[in-house]
Amino acid sequence: MNTPWNTSEKNVSGRNSPDALSHKSVEYNPALGNDKNPASLSPLLANLFPPGVIGAELRIAGDPSLLFPDEAQYLGRAVPKRIQEFAGGRLCARRALAEFGFTDTPSRMNRDRRPQWPAPVIGSITHTTGICGAVVAERRQFRAIGLDMEIVGRVTPEIWPTICTPEETVWLAALPEPEQTRCAALIFSAKESFYKCQYNVTRQWLEFDDVMLDLPCSDAGSGCFALRPRRGIMLLEHDTMPLTGRFEFHGSLVVTGMVLEAR
């Protein structure tokens, strides 16, 4: 479970020029350099976004031995679970970046621990139990992007007051129990995607109750969601509200995504 103040996205500095970018023309070579990358392209993630966004996923533990030295330096004294998540996210980012011609490129961190993407692209990374994912797109097409995943059932009623507005809590409490668990996970994940996306534009840290989800049909398996601010957040200076994203339930997983198009 990610938090809005700990966005897990990937940052890479690359050698390629913007003119070299083309995910249609790059043939991925998993044997390139020291990269025997088990991450694969993900239609599940890409389908949350407009054309031009590439998604990659990994459904096994990330292998830290596959990290580049410039990536492994950030592991420090992290516990094994965090090391595997970090490695899995980096491998997903590497696989998606390869579609834009960025191969054999380490994913470094900014001071705020956000990923440092190559200048011509933007991206977002997420992880939860059993899966890591990343999405990448060209900066000339999109200004910002946010991706999140959550396991249905982990957002329990005890933590609803932490992540929900009073209106959202009342709505959840009125639902049948199976729908409560799905919708609570959706609220959490949708806000995470929004926080990651808006941070790329504003660099503003937000709380969970700073925005409210326009509550969707509680039994929908996929569709759109919209978020409205409850106070004067900085994104209002750049975009009109509400902002919309997409979600999809996939077994016990909910995946959400949001993107801001370039101007």
CSV table of C-alpha atoms in Angstrom, one decimal:
chain,number,residue,atom,x,y,z
A,1,MET,CA,0.0,0.0,0.0
A,2,ASN,CA,1.6,3.3,-1.1
A,3,THR,CA,0.9,6.6,0.5
A,4,PRO,CA,0.7,10.1,-1.1
A,5,TRP,CA,3.9,11.2,0.6
A,6,ASN,CA,5.8,8.1,-0.6
A,7,THR,CA,5.1,7.9,-4.3
A,8,SER,CA,6.9,4.9,-5.8
A,9,GLU,CA,7.7,6.0,-9.4
A,10,LYS,CA,10.8,5.6,-11.5
A,11,ASN,CA,13.3,8.2,-12.5
A,12,VAL,CA,15.9,7.5,-15.2
A,13,SER,CA,18.4,9.7,-17.0
A,14,GLY,CA,18.8,8.6,-20.5
A,15,ARG,CA,21.1,9.1,-23.5
A,16,ASN,CA,18.5,9.2,-26.3
A,17,SER,CA,17.3,12.4,-27.8
A,18,PRO,CA,13.6,13.3,-28.1
A,19,ASP,CA,13.7,12.7,-31.8
A,20,ALA,CA,14.8,9.1,-31.2
A,21,LEU,CA,11.7,8.2,-29.3
A,22,SER,CA,9.4,5.7,-30.9
A,23,HIS,CA,7.9,2.8,-29.1
A,24,LYS,CA,6.7,1.4,-32.4
A,25,SER,CA,10.2,1.0,-33.9
A,26,VAL,CA,12.3,-0.2,-30.9
A,27,GLU,CA,12.9,-4.0,-30.7
A,28,TYR,CA,13.4,-4.9,-27.0
A,29,ASN,CA,16.4,-7.2,-26.4
A,30,PRO,CA,16.3,-8.8,-22.9
A,31,ALA,CA,19.9,-9.9,-23.2
A,32,LEU,CA,21.1,-6.3,-23.7
A,33,GLY,CA,23.8,-5.4,-21.1
A,34,ASN,CA,23.2,-7.2,-17.9
A,35,ASP,CA,19.4,-7.0,-18.3
A,36,LYS,CA,17.7,-10.4,-18.2
A,37,ASN,CA,14.5,-8.6,-17.4
A,38,PRO,CA,11.5,-10.8,-16.3
A,39,ALA,CA,9.0,-7.8,-16.5
A,40,SER,CA,6.6,-7.9,-19.4
A,41,LEU,CA,4.5,-5.4,-21.3
A,42,SER,CA,1.1,-5.1,-19.7
A,43,PRO,CA,-2.1,-4.5,-21.6
A,44,LEU,CA,-3.9,-4.3,-18.3
A,45,LEU,CA,-2.0,-1.1,-17.3
A,46,ALA,CA,-1.8,0.4,-20.8
A,47,ASN,CA,-5.6,0.1,-21.2
A,48,LEU,CA,-6.1,2.5,-18.4
A,49,PHE,CA,-4.6,5.3,-20.4
A,50,PRO,CA,-4.9,7.0,-23.9
A,51,PRO,CA,-2.8,5.6,-26.8
A,52,GLY,CA,0.9,6.4,-26.4
A,53,VAL,CA,1.2,5.1,-22.8
A,54,ILE,CA,3.2,1.9,-22.3
A,55,GLY,CA,2.7,-0.3,-19.3
A,56,ALA,CA,4.9,-3.1,-17.9
A,57,GLU,CA,4.3,-5.5,-15.0
A,58,LEU,CA,6.1,-8.1,-12.9
A,59,ARG,CA,4.2,-10.7,-10.9
A,60,ILE,CA,7.2,-12.3,-9.1
A,61,ALA,CA,9.5,-10.9,-6.5
A,62,GLY,CA,11.9,-8.4,-7.9
A,63,ASP,CA,15.5,-9.7,-8.1
A,64,PRO,CA,17.9,-7.1,-6.7
A,65,SER,CA,20.8,-8.7,-8.5
A,66,LEU,CA,19.3,-7.3,-11.8
A,67,LEU,CA,19.6,-3.7,-10.6
A,68,PHE,CA,22.2,-1.5,-12.1
A,69,PRO,CA,24.8,-0.2,-9.6
A,70,ASP,CA,23.3,3.3,-9.8
A,71,GLU,CA,20.0,1.8,-8.7
A,72,ALA,CA,21.3,-0.6,-6.0
A,73,GLN,CA,22.9,2.3,-4.2
A,74,TYR,CA,19.5,3.4,-2.9
A,75,LEU,CA,18.8,0.1,-1.1
A,76,GLY,CA,20.8,0.9,2.0
A,77,ARG,CA,19.5,-1.1,4.9
A,78,ALA,CA,16.1,-1.8,3.5
A,79,VAL,CA,14.2,-4.9,4.6
A,80,PRO,CA,14.0,-7.8,2.0
A,81,LYS,CA,10.3,-7.0,1.2
A,82,ARG,CA,11.2,-3.4,0.3
A,83,ILE,CA,14.2,-4.5,-1.7
A,84,GLN,CA,12.1,-6.8,-3.8
A,85,GLU,CA,9.5,-4.1,-4.4
A,86,PHE,CA,12.1,-1.6,-5.3
A,87,ALA,CA,13.8,-4.0,-7.7
A,88,GLY,CA,10.5,-5.1,-9.2
A,89,GLY,CA,9.4,-1.5,-9.9
A,90,ARG,CA,12.8,-0.6,-11.4
A,91,LEU,CA,12.6,-3.7,-13.7
A,92,CYS,CA,9.1,-2.7,-14.8
A,93,ALA,CA,10.2,0.9,-15.5
A,94,ARG,CA,13.2,-0.5,-17.5
A,95,ARG,CA,10.9,-2.7,-19.6
A,96,ALA,CA,8.6,0.2,-20.4
A,97,LEU,CA,11.4,2.6,-21.2
A,98,ALA,CA,12.9,0.1,-23.6
A,99,GLU,CA,9.9,0.8,-25.9
A,100,PHE,CA,11.0,4.4,-26.2
A,101,GLY,CA,14.6,3.5,-26.9
A,102,PHE,CA,16.0,3.9,-23.4
A,103,THR,CA,17.8,0.7,-22.8
A,104,ASP,CA,20.6,-0.2,-20.3
A,105,THR,CA,19.6,3.0,-18.4
A,106,PRO,CA,19.7,3.2,-14.6
A,107,SER,CA,16.7,4.6,-12.7
A,108,ARG,CA,18.0,7.1,-10.2
A,109,MET,CA,16.1,9.0,-7.5
A,110,ASN,CA,15.4,12.7,-7.0
A,111,ARG,CA,15.9,14.2,-3.5
A,112,ASP,CA,12.2,13.7,-2.8
A,113,ARG,CA,12.7,10.0,-3.6
A,114,ARG,CA,10.7,10.3,-6.8
A,115,PRO,CA,12.0,8.6,-9.9
A,116,GLN,CA,14.2,10.6,-12.2
A,117,TRP,CA,12.9,9.8,-15.7
A,118,PRO,CA,14.8,10.6,-18.9
A,119,ALA,CA,14.0,14.2,-19.9
A,120,PRO,CA,11.8,13.3,-23.0
A,121,VAL,CA,9.4,11.0,-21.0
A,122,ILE,CA,7.3,10.8,-17.9
A,123,GLY,CA,6.3,7.8,-15.9
A,124,SER,CA,4.8,6.3,-12.7
A,125,ILE,CA,5.5,3.2,-10.7
A,126,THR,CA,3.5,1.3,-8.2
A,127,HIS,CA,3.6,-2.0,-6.3
A,128,THR,CA,1.4,-4.0,-4.0
A,129,THR,CA,1.4,-7.6,-2.8
A,130,GLY,CA,2.3,-9.9,-5.6
A,131,ILE,CA,2.7,-7.4,-8.4
A,132,CYS,CA,4.7,-4.3,-9.5
A,133,GLY,CA,3.9,-2.1,-12.4
A,134,ALA,CA,5.1,1.0,-14.3
A,135,VAL,CA,3.8,3.2,-17.1
A,136,VAL,CA,5.8,5.5,-19.4
A,137,ALA,CA,4.8,8.1,-22.0
A,138,GLU,CA,6.3,10.9,-24.0
A,139,ARG,CA,6.4,14.3,-22.3
A,140,ARG,CA,5.5,16.0,-25.6
A,141,GLN,CA,2.2,14.1,-25.4
A,142,PHE,CA,1.5,14.2,-21.7
A,143,ARG,CA,2.4,16.5,-18.8
A,144,ALA,CA,1.9,14.1,-15.9
A,145,ILE,CA,0.8,10.5,-15.2
A,146,GLY,CA,-0.1,8.5,-12.1
A,147,LEU,CA,-0.6,4.8,-11.6
A,148,ASP,CA,-1.6,2.8,-8.5
A,149,MET,CA,-2.7,-0.7,-7.5
A,150,GLU,CA,-4.4,-2.0,-4.4
A,151,ILE,CA,-5.5,-5.3,-3.1
A,152,VAL,CA,-9.2,-5.5,-2.4
A,153,GLY,CA,-9.8,-6.1,1.3
A,154,ARG,CA,-6.7,-4.3,2.6
A,155,VAL,CA,-8.5,-1.0,3.1
A,156,THR,CA,-10.5,-2.0,6.2
A,157,PRO,CA,-13.2,0.0,7.9
A,158,GLU,CA,-10.7,0.9,10.7
A,159,ILE,CA,-8.7,3.0,8.3
A,160,TRP,CA,-11.6,4.6,6.4
A,161,PRO,CA,-11.5,7.8,8.4
A,162,THR,CA,-7.8,8.2,7.4
A,163,ILE,CA,-8.4,8.0,3.7
A,164,CYS,CA,-12.0,9.0,3.2
A,165,THR,CA,-13.9,12.2,3.5
A,166,PRO,CA,-17.0,12.1,5.7
A,167,GLU,CA,-19.2,11.8,2.6
A,168,GLU,CA,-17.2,8.9,1.3
A,169,THR,CA,-17.3,7.1,4.7
A,170,VAL,CA,-21.1,7.4,4.9
A,171,TRP,CA,-21.4,6.1,1.3
A,172,LEU,CA,-19.2,3.1,2.1
A,173,ALA,CA,-21.0,2.2,5.3
A,174,ALA,CA,-24.3,2.0,3.4
A,175,LEU,CA,-23.0,-0.5,0.9
A,176,PRO,CA,-23.3,-4.3,1.2
A,177,GLU,CA,-20.1,-5.7,2.7
A,178,PRO,CA,-18.6,-7.2,-0.5
A,179,GLU,CA,-19.0,-3.9,-2.2
A,180,GLN,CA,-17.5,-2.0,0.7
A,181,THR,CA,-14.2,-3.7,0.3
A,182,ARG,CA,-14.1,-3.1,-3.4
A,183,CYS,CA,-15.1,0.5,-3.2
A,184,ALA,CA,-12.8,1.3,-0.3
A,185,ALA,CA,-9.9,0.0,-2.3
A,186,LEU,CA,-11.0,2.0,-5.3
A,187,ILE,CA,-11.2,5.2,-3.3
A,188,PHE,CA,-7.7,4.7,-1.9
A,189,SER,CA,-6.1,3.8,-5.2
A,190,ALA,CA,-7.8,6.5,-7.2
A,191,LYS,CA,-6.6,9.2,-4.8
A,192,GLU,CA,-3.1,7.7,-4.9
A,193,SER,CA,-3.1,7.9,-8.7
A,194,PHE,CA,-4.3,11.5,-8.5
A,195,TYR,CA,-1.7,12.5,-5.9
A,196,LYS,CA,1.2,11.1,-8.0
A,197,CYS,CA,-0.1,12.7,-11.2
A,198,GLN,CA,-0.7,16.2,-9.7
A,199,TYR,CA,2.6,16.2,-7.9
A,200,ASN,CA,4.5,16.1,-11.2
A,201,VAL,CA,2.9,19.5,-12.0
A,202,THR,CA,2.6,21.2,-8.6
A,203,ARG,CA,5.2,19.5,-6.3
A,204,GLN,CA,2.5,19.9,-3.6
A,205,TRP,CA,2.0,17.3,-0.9
A,206,LEU,CA,-1.7,16.5,-0.3
A,207,GLU,CA,-3.7,14.7,2.3
A,208,PHE,CA,-6.4,12.1,1.5
A,209,ASP,CA,-9.2,14.4,2.5
A,210,ASP,CA,-8.1,17.2,0.2
A,211,VAL,CA,-10.1,15.6,-2.6
A,212,MET,CA,-13.3,13.6,-2.9
A,213,LEU,CA,-14.2,10.9,-5.3
A,214,ASP,CA,-17.3,11.3,-7.4
A,215,LEU,CA,-18.7,8.0,-6.3
A,216,PRO,CA,-19.2,5.5,-9.2
A,217,CYS,CA,-21.6,2.6,-9.5
A,218,SER,CA,-20.5,0.3,-6.6
A,219,ASP,CA,-20.6,-2.9,-8.7
A,220,ALA,CA,-18.8,-1.7,-11.8
A,221,GLY,CA,-15.8,-3.8,-12.8
A,222,SER,CA,-14.2,-1.0,-14.8
A,223,GLY,CA,-14.8,2.5,-15.9
A,224,CYS,CA,-14.0,6.1,-15.1
A,225,PHE,CA,-13.7,8.0,-11.8
A,226,ALA,CA,-13.6,11.8,-11.1
A,227,LEU,CA,-12.0,13.6,-8.2
A,228,ARG,CA,-12.9,17.1,-6.9
A,229,PRO,CA,-10.9,19.2,-4.6
A,230,ARG,CA,-12.2,20.1,-1.1
A,231,ARG,CA,-9.9,23.0,-0.7
A,232,GLY,CA,-7.8,25.3,-2.9
A,233,ILE,CA,-5.1,22.9,-4.1
A,234,MET,CA,-2.4,24.2,-6.5
A,235,LEU,CA,-3.5,22.1,-9.4
A,236,LEU,CA,-6.5,24.5,-9.8
A,237,GLU,CA,-4.1,27.0,-11.1
A,238,HIS,CA,-3.3,24.7,-14.0
A,239,ASP,CA,-6.4,22.6,-14.7
A,240,THR,CA,-10.2,22.7,-14.3
A,241,MET,CA,-12.0,20.2,-12.1
A,242,PRO,CA,-13.0,17.5,-11.8
A,243,LEU,CA,-10.1,15.5,-13.1
A,244,THR,CA,-10.9,12.0,-14.4
A,245,GLY,CA,-9.1,8.7,-14.4
A,246,ARG,CA,-9.8,5.1,-15.2
A,247,PHE,CA,-10.0,2.0,-13.0
A,248,GLU,CA,-10.3,-1.7,-13.5
A,249,PHE,CA,-10.8,-4.6,-11.1
A,250,HIS,CA,-8.8,-7.6,-12.0
A,251,GLY,CA,-9.4,-10.5,-9.6
A,252,SER,CA,-8.5,-9.3,-6.1
A,253,LEU,CA,-6.7,-6.3,-7.5
A,254,VAL,CA,-7.9,-2.8,-8.4
A,255,VAL,CA,-5.7,-0.7,-10.8
A,256,THR,CA,-6.2,3.0,-11.3
A,257,GLY,CA,-4.6,5.6,-13.6
A,258,MET,CA,-4.7,9.2,-14.4
A,259,VAL,CA,-3.0,11.4,-17.0
A,260,LEU,CA,-2.8,15.1,-17.9
A,261,GLU,CA,-2.3,15.8,-21.6
A,262,ALA,CA,0.3,18.2,-22.8
A,263,ARG,CA,-0.8,21.7,-23.8
